[in-house]
Amino acid sequence: MRYAMPALILPLVDAATHWPQRGALVGLDLGTKTIGVAVSAPDRRLATGVETIARKAFKQDAARLLAIAAERKVVGFVLGLPINMDGSEGPRAQSTRAFARNLAGLTQLPIGLWDERLSTAAVERELIGMDVSRAKRAEVIDEHAAIFILQGALDRLANLRAAPGTD
């Protein structure tokens, strides 16, 4: 079902102003072959992995994401936006923005974009440090990257709430 008014797609801090004070968020790490999915509790303190979706066609991928959103009663999405180290946006960032635009047509849940520079590399280092085998890392890397992305976004939002002069 397409909505007459597509969901808002905004930088994280701006998107947060369109989410209610409480409510779970879904974090996504969009890979070329898989989508890592994480979710927060309604208090938005901790991100937890949900699953890794093997990408098929957009409609199938979106249907699964929207089903997760409905099951978890989420109030918004956080998409990792892969910005280059120099701050520019390359093909992967453009692909993420296109995915966000397509998803926005299927939901009214606001979509926040969060700079995910180095998230996969950080997760890879962490898994290597935990002595996780290469095969097992390949299975869990996108889900763990989604956790890393969502947790970073949750921490940023918590810091904004705690900052003097803000509510």
CSV table of C-alpha atoms in Angstrom, one decimal:
chain,number,residue,atom,x,y,z
A,1,MET,CA,0.0,0.0,0.0
A,2,ARG,CA,1.4,3.4,-1.0
A,3,TYR,CA,0.7,6.4,1.2
A,4,ALA,CA,-0.4,9.7,-0.3
A,5,MET,CA,2.1,11.5,2.0
A,6,PRO,CA,5.4,9.5,2.1
A,7,ALA,CA,7.2,9.3,5.4
A,8,LEU,CA,9.7,12.0,6.3
A,9,ILE,CA,13.4,11.2,5.6
A,10,LEU,CA,15.6,13.4,7.7
A,11,PRO,CA,18.9,13.5,9.5
A,12,LEU,CA,18.6,11.6,12.8
A,13,VAL,CA,18.3,14.7,15.0
A,14,ASP,CA,15.6,16.2,12.8
A,15,ALA,CA,13.7,12.9,12.5
A,16,ALA,CA,13.7,12.5,16.3
A,17,THR,CA,11.5,15.6,16.6
A,18,HIS,CA,8.8,13.7,14.6
A,19,TRP,CA,8.9,10.6,16.8
A,20,PRO,CA,7.0,10.4,20.1
A,21,GLN,CA,9.0,10.6,23.3
A,22,ARG,CA,8.8,6.8,23.8
A,23,GLY,CA,8.6,4.0,21.3
A,24,ALA,CA,10.9,1.5,19.7
A,25,LEU,CA,13.1,2.3,16.7
A,26,VAL,CA,14.3,-0.1,14.0
A,27,GLY,CA,17.9,0.3,12.9
A,28,LEU,CA,19.0,-0.9,9.5
A,29,ASP,CA,22.4,-1.7,8.0
A,30,LEU,CA,21.8,-1.9,4.2
A,31,GLY,CA,24.3,-4.1,2.5
A,32,THR,CA,24.3,-5.1,-1.1
A,33,LYS,CA,23.3,-8.7,-0.3
A,34,THR,CA,21.7,-8.5,3.1
A,35,ILE,CA,20.0,-6.0,5.5
A,36,GLY,CA,21.0,-6.1,9.2
A,37,VAL,CA,18.1,-5.4,11.5
A,38,ALA,CA,18.2,-4.2,15.1
A,39,VAL,CA,15.5,-2.8,17.3
A,40,SER,CA,15.4,-0.8,20.5
A,41,ALA,CA,13.1,-1.1,23.5
A,42,PRO,CA,10.5,1.7,23.8
A,43,ASP,CA,12.8,3.5,26.3
A,44,ARG,CA,15.4,3.7,23.5
A,45,ARG,CA,18.4,2.8,25.7
A,46,LEU,CA,19.6,-0.4,24.2
A,47,ALA,CA,19.8,-1.8,20.6
A,48,THR,CA,19.3,-5.5,20.1
A,49,GLY,CA,19.8,-7.6,17.0
A,50,VAL,CA,16.7,-9.0,15.3
A,51,GLU,CA,17.8,-10.7,12.1
A,52,THR,CA,19.7,-10.5,8.9
A,53,ILE,CA,17.5,-10.3,5.8
A,54,ALA,CA,18.8,-11.8,2.6
A,55,ARG,CA,18.0,-9.2,0.0
A,56,LYS,CA,15.7,-10.3,-2.8
A,57,ALA,CA,13.5,-7.7,-4.4
A,58,PHE,CA,12.7,-4.3,-2.8
A,59,LYS,CA,9.0,-5.2,-2.3
A,60,GLN,CA,9.9,-8.4,-0.4
A,61,ASP,CA,12.6,-6.7,1.6
A,62,ALA,CA,10.3,-3.9,2.5
A,63,ALA,CA,7.4,-6.2,3.4
A,64,ARG,CA,9.6,-8.0,5.9
A,65,LEU,CA,10.9,-4.7,7.4
A,66,LEU,CA,7.3,-3.4,7.8
A,67,ALA,CA,6.2,-6.7,9.4
A,68,ILE,CA,9.1,-6.3,11.9
A,69,ALA,CA,8.1,-2.7,12.5
A,70,ALA,CA,4.4,-3.8,13.1
A,71,GLU,CA,5.4,-6.7,15.4
A,72,ARG,CA,7.7,-4.5,17.5
A,73,LYS,CA,5.3,-1.5,17.5
A,74,VAL,CA,8.1,0.8,16.3
A,75,VAL,CA,7.7,4.5,15.8
A,76,GLY,CA,10.5,5.1,13.3
A,77,PHE,CA,13.4,3.8,11.3
A,78,VAL,CA,17.1,4.6,11.6
A,79,LEU,CA,19.1,3.9,8.4
A,80,GLY,CA,22.8,3.8,8.4
A,81,LEU,CA,24.1,6.3,5.8
A,82,PRO,CA,27.5,5.3,4.6
A,83,ILE,CA,29.3,8.6,4.3
A,84,ASN,CA,32.8,8.6,2.9
A,85,MET,CA,35.7,9.6,5.3
A,86,ASP,CA,36.0,13.0,3.6
A,87,GLY,CA,32.3,13.7,4.3
A,88,SER,CA,31.1,13.1,0.7
A,89,GLU,CA,28.5,10.7,-0.4
A,90,GLY,CA,29.3,8.0,-2.9
A,91,PRO,CA,27.2,5.3,-4.6
A,92,ARG,CA,26.4,3.4,-1.4
A,93,ALA,CA,25.0,6.5,0.2
A,94,GLN,CA,23.0,7.3,-2.9
A,95,SER,CA,21.7,3.7,-2.8
A,96,THR,CA,20.7,4.1,0.8
A,97,ARG,CA,18.8,7.4,0.1
A,98,ALA,CA,17.0,5.6,-2.8
A,99,PHE,CA,16.0,2.8,-0.5
A,100,ALA,CA,14.8,5.3,2.1
A,101,ARG,CA,12.7,7.1,-0.6
A,102,ASN,CA,11.1,3.8,-1.7
A,103,LEU,CA,10.5,2.7,1.9
A,104,ALA,CA,9.0,6.1,2.7
A,105,GLY,CA,6.3,5.5,0.1
A,106,LEU,CA,5.1,2.4,2.0
A,107,THR,CA,5.0,3.8,5.6
A,108,GLN,CA,4.3,6.9,7.5
A,109,LEU,CA,7.0,6.1,10.1
A,110,PRO,CA,9.6,8.9,10.0
A,111,ILE,CA,13.0,7.7,8.7
A,112,GLY,CA,16.2,9.1,10.3
A,113,LEU,CA,19.5,8.9,8.5
A,114,TRP,CA,22.6,8.3,10.7
A,115,ASP,CA,26.2,8.6,9.7
A,116,GLU,CA,27.5,5.0,9.9
A,117,ARG,CA,31.1,5.6,8.9
A,118,LEU,CA,33.3,2.7,10.0
A,119,SER,CA,30.4,0.8,11.6
A,120,THR,CA,31.1,-2.5,9.8
A,121,ALA,CA,34.9,-2.1,10.3
A,122,ALA,CA,34.3,-1.5,14.1
A,123,VAL,CA,32.1,-4.5,14.3
A,124,GLU,CA,34.5,-6.7,12.4
A,125,ARG,CA,37.3,-5.7,14.8
A,126,GLU,CA,35.1,-6.5,17.7
A,127,LEU,CA,34.2,-9.9,16.4
A,128,ILE,CA,37.8,-10.7,15.6
A,129,GLY,CA,38.7,-9.7,19.1
A,130,MET,CA,36.1,-12.1,20.4
A,131,ASP,CA,37.8,-14.8,18.2
A,132,VAL,CA,34.7,-15.3,16.1
A,133,SER,CA,35.5,-17.4,13.0
A,134,ARG,CA,35.5,-15.8,9.6
A,135,ALA,CA,32.4,-17.9,8.5
A,136,LYS,CA,30.5,-17.0,11.7
A,137,ARG,CA,31.5,-13.3,11.2
A,138,ALA,CA,30.0,-13.3,7.7
A,139,GLU,CA,26.7,-14.6,9.1
A,140,VAL,CA,26.3,-12.0,11.8
A,141,ILE,CA,28.2,-8.9,10.6
A,142,ASP,CA,25.2,-7.0,9.1
A,143,GLU,CA,23.0,-7.6,12.2
A,144,HIS,CA,25.8,-6.5,14.5
A,145,ALA,CA,26.4,-3.5,12.3
A,146,ALA,CA,22.7,-2.6,12.6
A,147,ILE,CA,23.1,-2.9,16.4
A,148,PHE,CA,26.1,-0.6,16.2
A,149,ILE,CA,24.3,1.9,14.0
A,150,LEU,CA,21.2,2.0,16.2
A,151,GLN,CA,23.1,2.1,19.4
A,152,GLY,CA,25.1,5.1,18.2
A,153,ALA,CA,21.9,6.8,17.2
A,154,LEU,CA,20.3,6.1,20.6
A,155,ASP,CA,23.4,7.4,22.4
A,156,ARG,CA,23.3,10.6,20.3
A,157,LEU,CA,19.6,11.1,21.1
A,158,ALA,CA,20.2,10.5,24.8
A,159,ASN,CA,23.0,13.0,24.8
A,160,LEU,CA,20.8,15.6,23.2
A,161,ARG,CA,18.1,15.0,25.8
A,162,ALA,CA,20.7,15.4,28.6
A,163,ALA,CA,22.3,18.5,27.2
A,164,PRO,CA,21.6,21.7,29.2
A,165,GLY,CA,18.9,23.9,27.8
A,166,THR,CA,17.1,21.1,26.0
A,167,ASP,CA,14.0,19.1,27.0
